[in-house]
Amino acid sequence: MDSLSAYVVPVLFLLVVFFLLPISAFGATLAVTPESGSYPVGTTFTTSISVQSDGTPLNAVSGILSFPADTLEVVSLTKGGSIITLWIQEPSFSNTAGTIQFEGVVPSPGYSGTTGKVLGVTFKVKAVGQSLLTFTAGSVLANDGEGTEVLTAKKSAQLQLHPAEPTPQVVVSDVPTLVPADIDPRSSVNSKAKSTAAPLVTSETHLADVWSRLTTGIFDFALTGDVTALRLLVDDKTNTVPVVTYAPPVKTREIKDLTEGVSYLHVQFKTASGWGTVTHYTLQIDTAPPLPFTIIEVVPGTFTFVTTDALSGIARYDIQIDGGATTTFADDGSHSFAVHDLTEGAHTFAVWAIDAAGNGIESTCSFIVPVQIASPHPVSESAPTIAPDSLLVTKGTIAIAILSVITPLVALVLLLGWLLYLAWRALVGIRRNIEHEVQTARTSVHQSFVIMRTEFEGDIELLRKASVKRKLTREESKILKHLQQNIDTAEATITKEITDIDTRS
């Protein structure tokens, strides 16, 4: 038994290490950042979905983020700066169900940082309330060749949504007509105004009638010596008379929290003659990028892509091949772009869709240039079709899934084979020990029997000598008979048992 324990204890230890080590060695967390914030109704803000780990290489990330559809709606999703390079399915959202879904892969050697961005999300605030962003599902797999699940925690975000600042009620009063004066053509003046004394408004952050992605603006007012007061107001109406008064007047004003879309900065000067004509300075603000889009290789070397932007519209597409120089693509309506004179092999095709406010969103794909496209001559329509990037993603995903199943099975088979070998060695050792112990016992019994028989035969010889000299008593004759019978019986029994043991061995 001691020999068997010497083999069993190490085997049990190895089993514990084999099955428990992968579970306790890694840990990862899905998180929404920032975890808190306060936003007014009607504004937009951006959050990030990220994965946090202890530096263990990660291979795949997926999840479902839920948000309250009655208070928030998703404006757009962005993959810019994501650690994911192969998306098993494009990130998607449903403003009806209040969900955002994502699933992607980081090819080997995986992602080894501590905090990696997975996806950017731009929300718009619909109503007042508290909004909790939570993960209803999630998975993070380690890049350990087995696809080990390492997700240990999911962090939520708590947001406070408060009412927008109320717009002051406009009190319309008679506006006297001032003496006409020249107006700088750069100012944005209501074309219906009859007075030429409208204030001149300029801004480096928000040019008149030009889209901007800034929600904080700095505006300058061309004050003259006779201006004694100034009125300002921002709203979405074209002919409002401002009511917020600054006396003495200010030359510059910083205005924060400007709303998305088209609005107007209303400016009015006061002189000794009273309040003058109102300038309605147009503001156009768009902070959200265009909608996500997919690049499709329709034929080898020719790609199509198109997206839209709800507010400012698409201004241009910037294109890069293999991370090289940027080419601006003016779409003629065909949404098609062809590449030429590339060396055969694998390449990357990246497109940035940029709206009129300067917001951009990126989409990329991989493609292969065969020999026919490497030639500067026109591509034949009969050229072989190259599988789209989605096929590469599918094959890579299948390979990862197969390896994650086969690798532990092979390891388990090898472990079982090793255990069987150890068990066989243990049984052989036990058999040898038994044979040795049997041989030792047989020798000991034989020696003991020889000693016993020698003593019994000495007693028998004494009784026989006494019978020659005299007649033995009844008791002595009986003892002599029993001694002879017992020694014969013991010898036969011991001989038979030893023979049986030899036969079984």
Short mmCIF file of C-alpha atoms in Angstrom, two decimals:
data_model
loop_
_atom_site.label_atom_id
_atom_site.label_comp_id
_atom_site.label_asym_id
_atom_site.label_seq_id
_atom_site.Cartn_x
_atom_site.Cartn_y
_atom_site.Cartn_z
CA MET A 1 0.00 0.00 0.00
CA ASP A 2 2.90 2.39 0.68
CA SER A 3 4.13 1.87 -2.89
CA LEU A 4 0.67 2.64 -4.34
CA SER A 5 0.38 5.87 -2.30
CA ALA A 6 3.73 7.02 -3.63
CA TYR A 7 2.19 7.10 -7.15
CA VAL A 8 -1.41 8.16 -6.40
CA VAL A 9 -0.61 11.34 -4.42
CA PRO A 10 1.43 13.03 -7.23
CA VAL A 11 -1.22 12.08 -9.78
CA LEU A 12 -4.02 13.70 -7.74
CA PHE A 13 -1.90 16.83 -7.32
CA LEU A 14 -1.34 17.10 -11.08
CA LEU A 15 -5.08 16.73 -11.73
CA VAL A 16 -5.86 19.59 -9.34
CA VAL A 17 -3.26 21.82 -11.00
CA PHE A 18 -4.47 20.91 -14.51
CA PHE A 19 -8.14 21.72 -13.94
CA LEU A 20 -8.00 24.55 -11.42
CA LEU A 21 -5.02 26.64 -12.55
CA PRO A 22 -6.68 28.17 -15.68
CA ILE A 23 -9.68 29.20 -13.59
CA SER A 24 -7.79 31.10 -10.93
CA ALA A 25 -4.94 32.58 -12.98
CA PHE A 26 -6.80 35.21 -15.00
CA GLY A 27 -9.36 37.95 -14.44
CA ALA A 28 -11.01 40.58 -16.65
CA THR A 29 -13.74 43.23 -16.24
CA LEU A 30 -16.16 44.81 -18.70
CA ALA A 31 -16.74 48.47 -17.83
CA VAL A 32 -18.54 51.62 -19.02
CA THR A 33 -16.61 54.87 -18.69
CA PRO A 34 -17.22 57.36 -17.31
CA GLU A 35 -19.08 55.55 -14.52
CA SER A 36 -21.14 58.64 -13.64
CA GLY A 37 -22.18 61.97 -15.12
CA SER A 38 -24.89 64.62 -15.33
CA TYR A 39 -26.35 65.72 -18.67
CA PRO A 40 -29.24 68.06 -19.62
CA VAL A 41 -32.12 67.01 -21.86
CA GLY A 42 -31.48 67.58 -25.55
CA THR A 43 -27.69 67.23 -25.38
CA THR A 44 -25.43 64.41 -26.52
CA PHE A 45 -22.52 62.76 -24.71
CA THR A 46 -20.08 59.95 -25.46
CA THR A 47 -19.20 56.92 -23.35
CA SER A 48 -16.76 54.07 -23.91
CA ILE A 49 -17.11 50.33 -23.45
CA SER A 50 -13.76 48.95 -22.31
CA VAL A 51 -12.17 45.75 -21.01
CA GLN A 52 -9.84 45.84 -18.01
CA SER A 53 -7.42 43.02 -17.13
CA ASP A 54 -4.27 42.23 -15.19
CA GLY A 55 -2.19 42.19 -18.37
CA THR A 56 -3.09 38.63 -19.35
CA PRO A 57 -3.37 38.42 -23.18
CA LEU A 58 -7.03 38.56 -24.28
CA ASN A 59 -8.37 37.02 -27.48
CA ALA A 60 -12.11 37.80 -27.77
CA VAL A 61 -14.66 40.19 -26.21
CA SER A 62 -18.45 40.19 -26.52
CA GLY A 63 -21.42 41.57 -24.62
CA ILE A 64 -24.80 43.28 -24.51
CA LEU A 65 -25.09 46.72 -22.87
CA SER A 66 -28.60 47.76 -21.80
CA PHE A 67 -29.82 51.34 -21.40
CA PRO A 68 -33.23 52.88 -20.57
CA ALA A 69 -34.91 53.59 -23.91
CA ASP A 70 -37.33 56.08 -22.35
CA THR A 71 -34.58 58.52 -21.32
CA LEU A 72 -31.70 57.80 -23.74
CA GLU A 73 -31.22 56.97 -27.40
CA VAL A 74 -28.09 55.93 -29.26
CA VAL A 75 -26.94 58.40 -31.91
CA SER A 76 -23.96 56.43 -33.21
CA LEU A 77 -21.36 53.74 -32.45
CA THR A 78 -17.68 54.23 -33.27
CA LYS A 79 -14.88 51.66 -33.56
CA GLY A 80 -12.06 54.22 -33.68
CA GLY A 81 -9.25 53.33 -31.26
CA SER A 82 -10.75 49.89 -30.51
CA ILE A 83 -8.50 46.96 -29.60
CA ILE A 84 -10.80 44.75 -31.70
CA THR A 85 -9.50 44.23 -35.24
CA LEU A 86 -11.80 41.40 -36.38
CA TRP A 87 -15.53 41.85 -35.71
CA ILE A 88 -17.48 38.61 -35.68
CA GLN A 89 -20.55 40.79 -36.15
CA GLU A 90 -20.69 44.55 -36.65
CA PRO A 91 -21.61 46.44 -33.46
CA SER A 92 -25.33 47.24 -33.49
CA PHE A 93 -27.94 48.95 -31.33
CA SER A 94 -31.71 49.07 -30.88
CA ASN A 95 -33.29 52.23 -29.46
CA THR A 96 -36.55 50.32 -29.13
CA ALA A 97 -35.16 47.48 -27.03
CA GLY A 98 -32.52 49.67 -25.37
CA THR A 99 -29.57 47.38 -26.19
CA ILE A 100 -26.10 47.59 -27.75
CA GLN A 101 -24.48 44.36 -28.97
CA PHE A 102 -20.83 43.73 -29.87
CA GLU A 103 -18.59 40.73 -30.51
CA GLY A 104 -15.02 40.82 -31.80
CA VAL A 105 -11.63 39.11 -31.83
CA VAL A 106 -8.07 40.28 -31.16
CA PRO A 107 -5.86 37.90 -33.20
CA SER A 108 -2.83 36.25 -31.59
CA PRO A 109 -0.83 37.34 -29.61
CA GLY A 110 -3.99 39.10 -28.33
CA TYR A 111 -4.36 42.28 -26.27
CA SER A 112 -2.03 42.50 -23.24
CA GLY A 113 -2.80 45.98 -21.86
CA THR A 114 -4.60 46.83 -18.63
CA THR A 115 -7.47 48.89 -20.13
CA GLY A 116 -8.52 48.56 -23.76
CA LYS A 117 -11.30 50.42 -25.53
CA VAL A 118 -13.80 48.14 -27.25
CA LEU A 119 -16.43 50.55 -28.56
CA GLY A 120 -17.47 54.22 -28.36
CA VAL A 121 -21.16 55.10 -27.89
CA THR A 122 -22.78 58.52 -28.42
CA PHE A 123 -26.09 58.98 -26.56
CA LYS A 124 -28.73 61.71 -26.77
CA VAL A 125 -30.71 62.64 -23.66
CA LYS A 126 -34.48 62.33 -24.27
CA ALA A 127 -36.02 62.86 -20.84
CA VAL A 128 -35.27 63.65 -17.20
CA GLY A 129 -34.41 60.79 -14.88
CA GLN A 130 -31.74 58.40 -13.70
CA SER A 131 -30.19 56.10 -16.28
CA LEU A 132 -28.31 52.92 -15.46
CA LEU A 133 -26.07 51.43 -18.14
CA THR A 134 -25.59 47.73 -17.35
CA PHE A 135 -24.14 44.64 -19.05
CA THR A 136 -26.83 41.95 -19.33
CA ALA A 137 -24.38 39.57 -21.01
CA GLY A 138 -20.64 39.46 -21.50
CA SER A 139 -17.66 37.25 -22.26
CA VAL A 140 -13.88 37.74 -22.33
CA LEU A 141 -11.66 34.89 -23.56
CA ALA A 142 -7.95 34.53 -22.84
CA ASN A 143 -5.40 34.05 -25.62
CA ASP A 144 -4.15 30.80 -24.04
CA GLY A 145 -4.93 28.40 -26.88
CA GLU A 146 -7.98 27.09 -25.03
CA GLY A 147 -10.33 30.09 -25.12
CA THR A 148 -10.53 30.20 -21.32
CA GLU A 149 -13.36 32.40 -19.99
CA VAL A 150 -11.71 35.06 -17.77
CA LEU A 151 -14.57 37.56 -17.23
CA THR A 152 -14.95 38.08 -13.47
CA ALA A 153 -16.86 41.38 -13.17
CA LYS A 154 -19.11 43.82 -15.06
CA LYS A 155 -19.16 47.49 -14.03
CA SER A 156 -22.23 49.68 -14.64
CA ALA A 157 -22.57 53.44 -15.09
CA GLN A 158 -25.06 55.65 -13.20
CA LEU A 159 -26.11 58.84 -15.05
CA GLN A 160 -28.21 61.79 -13.91
CA LEU A 161 -30.36 63.41 -16.62
CA HIS A 162 -31.66 66.83 -15.67
CA PRO A 163 -33.90 69.39 -17.40
CA ALA A 164 -32.43 71.79 -19.94
CA GLU A 165 -31.99 75.37 -18.84
CA PRO A 166 -35.25 77.24 -19.55
CA THR A 167 -35.25 79.80 -22.35
CA PRO A 168 -36.31 83.26 -21.12
CA GLN A 169 -39.63 84.51 -22.42
CA VAL A 170 -39.14 87.08 -25.16
CA VAL A 171 -40.74 90.48 -24.56
CA VAL A 172 -41.12 92.26 -27.88
CA SER A 173 -41.03 96.03 -27.74
CA ASP A 174 -40.90 98.76 -30.32
CA VAL A 175 -37.42 98.99 -31.79
CA PRO A 176 -36.55 102.48 -33.03
CA THR A 177 -34.89 102.87 -36.40
CA LEU A 178 -31.33 104.13 -36.09
CA VAL A 179 -29.28 106.25 -38.44
CA PRO A 180 -28.03 104.01 -41.30
CA ALA A 181 -24.38 102.99 -41.14
CA ASP A 182 -22.06 100.71 -43.09
CA ILE A 183 -22.05 97.06 -41.98
CA ASP A 184 -19.12 94.68 -42.29
CA PRO A 185 -20.09 92.03 -44.85
CA ARG A 186 -18.78 89.25 -42.53
CA SER A 187 -21.62 89.79 -40.04
CA SER A 188 -24.73 87.62 -40.15
CA VAL A 189 -27.62 90.12 -40.37
CA ASN A 190 -31.28 89.35 -40.71
CA SER A 191 -32.09 90.20 -44.32
CA LYS A 192 -35.44 91.62 -43.21
CA ALA A 193 -33.91 94.23 -40.90
CA LYS A 194 -34.49 97.75 -42.15
CA SER A 195 -31.88 99.41 -39.91
CA THR A 196 -28.18 99.32 -40.81
CA ALA A 197 -27.18 99.69 -37.17
CA ALA A 198 -27.21 95.93 -36.52
CA PRO A 199 -24.31 94.77 -34.30
CA LEU A 200 -21.29 93.17 -35.95
CA VAL A 201 -20.68 89.66 -34.50
CA THR A 202 -17.52 87.65 -35.20
CA SER A 203 -16.26 84.31 -33.84
CA GLU A 204 -13.18 82.17 -34.39
CA THR A 205 -14.89 79.08 -32.91
CA HIS A 206 -18.17 79.36 -34.83
CA LEU A 207 -18.05 81.06 -38.20
CA ALA A 208 -21.42 82.27 -39.39
CA ASP A 209 -23.34 79.66 -41.41
CA VAL A 210 -20.47 77.13 -41.03
CA TRP A 211 -20.86 73.83 -39.20
CA SER A 212 -18.82 73.31 -36.01
CA ARG A 213 -18.45 70.39 -33.58
CA LEU A 214 -17.80 72.65 -30.55
CA THR A 215 -20.51 73.15 -27.95
CA THR A 216 -18.68 76.08 -26.35
CA GLY A 217 -18.23 79.25 -28.40
CA ILE A 218 -16.46 82.60 -27.99
CA PHE A 219 -18.11 85.58 -29.68
CA ASP A 220 -16.81 89.12 -30.20
CA PHE A 221 -19.03 92.22 -30.55
CA ALA A 222 -17.81 95.34 -32.38
CA LEU A 223 -18.75 97.97 -29.78
CA THR A 224 -18.71 101.63 -30.70
CA GLY A 225 -18.34 104.49 -28.27
CA ASP A 226 -22.06 105.28 -28.18
CA VAL A 227 -23.17 101.74 -27.14
CA THR A 228 -24.34 101.78 -23.51
CA ALA A 229 -25.84 98.30 -23.15
CA LEU A 230 -26.02 94.92 -24.88
CA ARG A 231 -28.68 92.22 -25.11
CA LEU A 232 -27.97 88.53 -25.87
CA LEU A 233 -30.02 85.35 -26.29
CA VAL A 234 -29.57 81.97 -27.97
CA ASP A 235 -32.53 79.92 -29.23
CA ASP A 236 -33.73 78.07 -32.34
CA LYS A 237 -35.92 80.91 -33.67
CA THR A 238 -34.81 83.24 -36.46
CA ASN A 239 -36.31 86.53 -35.27
CA THR A 240 -36.22 86.57 -31.47
CA VAL A 241 -35.58 89.85 -29.66
CA PRO A 242 -33.01 89.15 -26.90
CA VAL A 243 -33.78 89.92 -23.26
CA VAL A 244 -30.57 89.15 -21.32
CA THR A 245 -29.02 92.58 -20.75
CA TYR A 246 -25.37 93.48 -20.09
CA ALA A 247 -24.80 97.05 -18.86
CA PRO A 248 -22.12 98.13 -19.33
CA PRO A 249 -21.82 96.12 -22.55
CA VAL A 250 -19.29 93.27 -22.95
CA LYS A 251 -16.93 93.01 -25.92
CA THR A 252 -16.54 89.22 -25.71
CA ARG A 253 -18.80 86.49 -24.40
CA GLU A 254 -18.17 82.76 -23.89
CA ILE A 255 -21.34 80.69 -24.27
CA LYS A 256 -21.36 77.03 -23.13
CA ASP A 257 -23.67 74.08 -23.76
CA LEU A 258 -24.71 75.12 -27.27
CA THR A 259 -27.26 72.65 -28.60
CA GLU A 260 -27.02 70.36 -31.62
CA GLY A 261 -28.45 71.54 -34.91
CA VAL A 262 -29.16 75.06 -36.15
CA SER A 263 -29.70 77.84 -33.61
CA TYR A 264 -29.23 81.61 -33.49
CA LEU A 265 -27.33 84.07 -31.33
CA HIS A 266 -29.44 87.22 -31.12
CA VAL A 267 -27.49 90.44 -30.38
CA GLN A 268 -28.83 93.96 -29.88
CA PHE A 269 -27.08 97.23 -29.00
CA LYS A 270 -28.49 100.18 -27.03
CA THR A 271 -27.44 103.78 -27.62
CA ALA A 272 -28.82 107.12 -26.55
CA SER A 273 -31.48 106.66 -29.23
CA GLY A 274 -32.69 103.39 -27.67
CA TRP A 275 -32.42 99.73 -28.69
CA GLY A 276 -31.32 99.16 -32.29
CA THR A 277 -31.73 96.47 -34.90
CA VAL A 278 -31.17 92.82 -33.84
CA THR A 279 -28.44 90.71 -35.44
CA HIS A 280 -29.39 87.03 -35.75
CA TYR A 281 -26.07 85.17 -35.93
CA THR A 282 -26.49 81.63 -37.27
CA LEU A 283 -24.93 78.74 -35.29
CA GLN A 284 -24.64 75.25 -36.80
CA ILE A 285 -23.40 72.53 -34.42
CA ASP A 286 -22.94 68.82 -35.02
CA THR A 287 -21.01 66.71 -32.48
CA ALA A 288 -22.01 63.23 -33.67
CA PRO A 289 -20.01 61.35 -36.32
CA PRO A 290 -21.65 59.85 -39.42
CA LEU A 291 -23.40 56.49 -39.11
CA PRO A 292 -21.25 53.32 -39.13
CA PHE A 293 -20.75 51.73 -42.54
CA THR A 294 -19.20 48.66 -44.16
CA ILE A 295 -16.69 48.47 -47.00
CA ILE A 296 -17.54 45.87 -49.66
CA GLU A 297 -15.14 44.62 -52.32
CA VAL A 298 -17.54 44.18 -55.26
CA VAL A 299 -14.82 42.96 -57.64
CA PRO A 300 -11.10 42.52 -56.98
CA GLY A 301 -9.61 45.95 -56.39
CA THR A 302 -12.91 47.89 -56.47
CA PHE A 303 -14.70 48.86 -53.24
CA THR A 304 -18.04 50.45 -52.43
CA PHE A 305 -19.01 52.29 -49.27
CA VAL A 306 -21.58 54.88 -48.29
CA THR A 307 -22.95 56.40 -45.10
CA THR A 308 -25.08 59.34 -43.98
CA ASP A 309 -24.96 62.09 -41.39
CA ALA A 310 -28.23 63.36 -39.93
CA LEU A 311 -27.21 66.98 -39.27
CA SER A 312 -24.33 68.45 -41.26
CA GLY A 313 -24.10 65.80 -44.01
CA ILE A 314 -21.07 64.00 -45.47
CA ALA A 315 -18.35 66.43 -46.59
CA ARG A 316 -15.75 63.97 -47.89
CA TYR A 317 -14.19 60.53 -47.60
CA ASP A 318 -10.48 60.14 -46.71
CA ILE A 319 -8.86 56.91 -47.90
CA GLN A 320 -5.65 55.16 -46.87
CA ILE A 321 -4.08 52.04 -48.37
CA ASP A 322 -1.81 50.11 -45.97
CA GLY A 323 -1.60 53.15 -43.68
CA GLY A 324 0.05 55.28 -46.37
CA ALA A 325 -0.75 58.74 -47.65
CA THR A 326 -4.34 59.98 -47.30
CA THR A 327 -6.37 60.45 -50.46
CA THR A 328 -9.53 62.59 -50.43
CA PHE A 329 -12.32 60.91 -52.37
CA ALA A 330 -15.06 63.07 -53.86
CA ASP A 331 -18.01 60.73 -54.29
CA ASP A 332 -19.66 61.20 -57.70
CA GLY A 333 -22.73 59.24 -56.63
CA SER A 334 -21.39 55.79 -57.57
CA HIS A 335 -19.92 55.23 -54.08
CA SER A 336 -17.14 53.27 -55.78
CA PHE A 337 -13.35 53.47 -55.46
CA ALA A 338 -10.77 51.39 -57.36
CA VAL A 339 -7.16 50.75 -56.34
CA HIS A 340 -4.34 50.35 -58.88
CA ASP A 341 -0.69 49.34 -59.13
CA LEU A 342 -0.44 47.47 -55.84
CA THR A 343 1.92 44.58 -55.24
CA GLU A 344 0.29 41.18 -54.98
CA GLY A 345 -0.49 39.95 -51.48
CA ALA A 346 -2.45 41.16 -48.44
CA HIS A 347 -3.39 44.85 -48.01
CA THR A 348 -5.62 47.01 -45.81
CA PHE A 349 -8.19 49.52 -47.03
CA ALA A 350 -9.29 52.25 -44.58
CA VAL A 351 -11.99 54.89 -45.11
CA TRP A 352 -12.85 57.87 -42.89
CA ALA A 353 -16.27 59.41 -43.50
CA ILE A 354 -16.11 63.05 -42.37
CA ASP A 355 -19.13 65.32 -42.00
CA ALA A 356 -19.27 69.09 -42.56
CA ALA A 357 -18.51 69.75 -38.87
CA GLY A 358 -15.30 67.68 -38.95
CA ASN A 359 -16.62 64.61 -37.11
CA GLY A 360 -15.34 61.35 -38.57
CA ILE A 361 -15.92 57.61 -38.38
CA GLU A 362 -13.60 54.90 -39.69
CA SER A 363 -14.19 51.58 -41.40
CA THR A 364 -11.50 49.15 -42.54
CA CYS A 365 -11.20 45.89 -44.42
CA SER A 366 -8.47 43.54 -45.60
CA PHE A 367 -8.08 42.37 -49.18
CA ILE A 368 -5.72 40.36 -51.35
CA VAL A 369 -4.25 41.54 -54.62
CA PRO A 370 -3.73 38.67 -57.08
CA VAL A 371 -1.27 38.85 -59.97
CA GLN A 372 -3.92 40.26 -62.33
CA ILE A 373 -4.47 43.37 -60.17
CA ALA A 374 -0.73 43.86 -59.61
CA SER A 375 -0.43 44.62 -63.35
CA PRO A 376 -0.95 48.29 -64.38
CA HIS A 377 -3.24 47.11 -67.18
CA PRO A 378 -7.05 47.18 -66.74
CA VAL A 379 -8.50 44.35 -64.71
CA SER A 380 -10.37 41.69 -66.66
CA GLU A 381 -13.94 41.08 -65.61
CA SER A 382 -13.13 37.37 -65.53
CA ALA A 383 -10.58 37.86 -62.76
CA PRO A 384 -11.22 35.50 -59.84
CA THR A 385 -13.41 36.87 -57.08
CA ILE A 386 -11.64 37.37 -53.81
CA ALA A 387 -13.55 36.48 -50.66
CA PRO A 388 -14.67 39.56 -48.67
CA ASP A 389 -13.20 40.39 -45.32
CA SER A 390 -16.16 38.84 -43.58
CA LEU A 391 -15.09 35.41 -44.92
CA LEU A 392 -11.65 35.86 -43.36
CA VAL A 393 -13.31 36.71 -40.08
CA THR A 394 -15.54 33.61 -40.28
CA LYS A 395 -12.60 31.29 -41.06
CA GLY A 396 -10.55 32.77 -38.25
CA THR A 397 -13.45 32.38 -35.84
CA ILE A 398 -13.99 28.73 -36.86
CA ALA A 399 -10.27 27.97 -36.47
CA ILE A 400 -10.24 29.52 -33.00
CA ALA A 401 -13.34 27.53 -32.01
CA ILE A 402 -11.85 24.23 -33.27
CA LEU A 403 -8.52 24.84 -31.53
CA SER A 404 -10.30 25.74 -28.28
CA VAL A 405 -11.96 22.28 -28.32
CA ILE A 406 -9.15 20.11 -29.74
CA THR A 407 -6.35 21.47 -27.53
CA PRO A 408 -7.92 20.50 -24.15
CA LEU A 409 -9.01 17.12 -25.59
CA VAL A 410 -5.46 16.30 -26.70
CA ALA A 411 -4.13 17.38 -23.32
CA LEU A 412 -6.73 15.22 -21.57
CA VAL A 413 -5.87 12.15 -23.70
CA LEU A 414 -2.16 12.58 -22.93
CA LEU A 415 -2.93 12.95 -19.24
CA LEU A 416 -5.09 9.80 -19.21
CA GLY A 417 -2.35 7.85 -21.00
CA TRP A 418 0.16 8.99 -18.43
CA LEU A 419 -2.19 8.00 -15.57
CA LEU A 420 -2.65 4.52 -17.08
CA TYR A 421 1.11 4.12 -17.33
CA LEU A 422 1.54 5.13 -13.68
CA ALA A 423 -1.23 2.73 -12.63
CA TRP A 424 0.44 -0.13 -14.52
CA ARG A 425 3.75 0.68 -12.85
CA ALA A 426 2.03 0.69 -9.47
CA LEU A 427 0.39 -2.72 -10.08
CA VAL A 428 3.69 -4.25 -11.18
CA GLY A 429 5.32 -2.95 -8.02
CA ILE A 430 2.51 -4.34 -5.84
CA ARG A 431 2.79 -7.77 -7.52
CA ARG A 432 6.53 -7.90 -6.92
CA ASN A 433 6.04 -6.91 -3.29
CA ILE A 434 3.45 -9.68 -2.81
CA GLU A 435 5.71 -12.29 -4.40
CA HIS A 436 8.57 -11.22 -2.16
CA GLU A 437 6.38 -11.35 0.95
CA VAL A 438 5.00 -14.78 -0.01
CA GLN A 439 8.51 -16.14 -0.55
CA THR A 440 9.59 -14.73 2.79
CA ALA A 441 6.53 -16.21 4.55
CA ARG A 442 7.04 -19.60 2.87
CA THR A 443 10.67 -19.71 3.99
CA SER A 444 9.73 -18.69 7.55
CA VAL A 445 6.95 -21.31 7.80
CA HIS A 446 9.21 -24.02 6.42
CA GLN A 447 11.97 -23.20 8.87
CA SER A 448 9.51 -23.09 11.78
CA PHE A 449 8.02 -26.43 10.76
CA VAL A 450 11.49 -28.03 10.54
CA ILE A 451 12.30 -26.85 14.05
CA MET A 452 8.93 -28.07 15.37
CA ARG A 453 9.27 -31.44 13.67
CA THR A 454 12.81 -31.92 15.02
CA GLU A 455 11.55 -31.33 18.56
CA PHE A 456 8.56 -33.64 18.06
CA GLU A 457 10.75 -36.37 16.57
CA GLY A 458 13.09 -36.10 19.59
CA ASP A 459 10.15 -36.71 21.91
CA ILE A 460 8.97 -39.63 19.77
CA GLU A 461 12.45 -41.20 19.84
CA LEU A 462 12.57 -40.98 23.64
CA LEU A 463 9.21 -42.73 23.96
CA ARG A 464 10.33 -45.46 21.54
CA LYS A 465 13.54 -46.11 23.53
CA ALA A 466 11.47 -46.35 26.71
CA SER A 467 9.17 -48.93 25.09
CA VAL A 468 12.20 -51.21 24.50
CA LYS A 469 13.14 -51.22 28.15
CA ARG A 470 9.62 -51.38 29.51
CA LYS A 471 6.04 -51.44 28.53
CA LEU A 472 4.63 -47.96 27.94
CA THR A 473 1.71 -46.84 29.95
CA ARG A 474 -1.61 -46.25 28.26
CA GLU A 475 -1.13 -42.49 28.35
CA GLU A 476 2.40 -42.66 26.92
CA SER A 477 1.25 -44.88 24.05
CA LYS A 478 -1.56 -42.46 23.33
CA ILE A 479 0.86 -39.46 23.30
CA LEU A 480 3.26 -41.28 20.95
CA LYS A 481 0.43 -42.04 18.53
CA HIS A 482 -0.88 -38.47 18.57
CA LEU A 483 2.59 -37.00 18.06
CA GLN A 484 3.14 -39.12 14.96
CA GLN A 485 -0.31 -38.31 13.53
CA ASN A 486 -0.07 -34.55 14.22
CA ILE A 487 3.36 -34.10 12.68
CA ASP A 488 2.26 -35.94 9.53
CA THR A 489 -0.96 -33.87 9.27
CA ALA A 490 0.86 -30.52 9.78
CA GLU A 491 3.46 -31.42 7.18
CA ALA A 492 0.79 -32.33 4.59
CA THR A 493 -1.24 -29.13 5.24
CA ILE A 494 1.74 -26.78 5.02
CA THR A 495 3.01 -28.49 1.88
CA LYS A 496 -0.43 -28.15 0.21
CA GLU A 497 -0.80 -24.41 1.09
CA ILE A 498 2.65 -23.56 -0.25
CA THR A 499 1.91 -25.48 -3.45
CA ASP A 500 -1.40 -23.55 -3.88
CA ILE A 501 0.35 -20.19 -3.40
CA ASP A 502 2.97 -21.12 -5.98
CA THR A 503 0.22 -22.09 -8.42
CA ARG A 504 -1.70 -18.75 -7.99
CA SER A 505 1.50 -16.75 -8.33
#
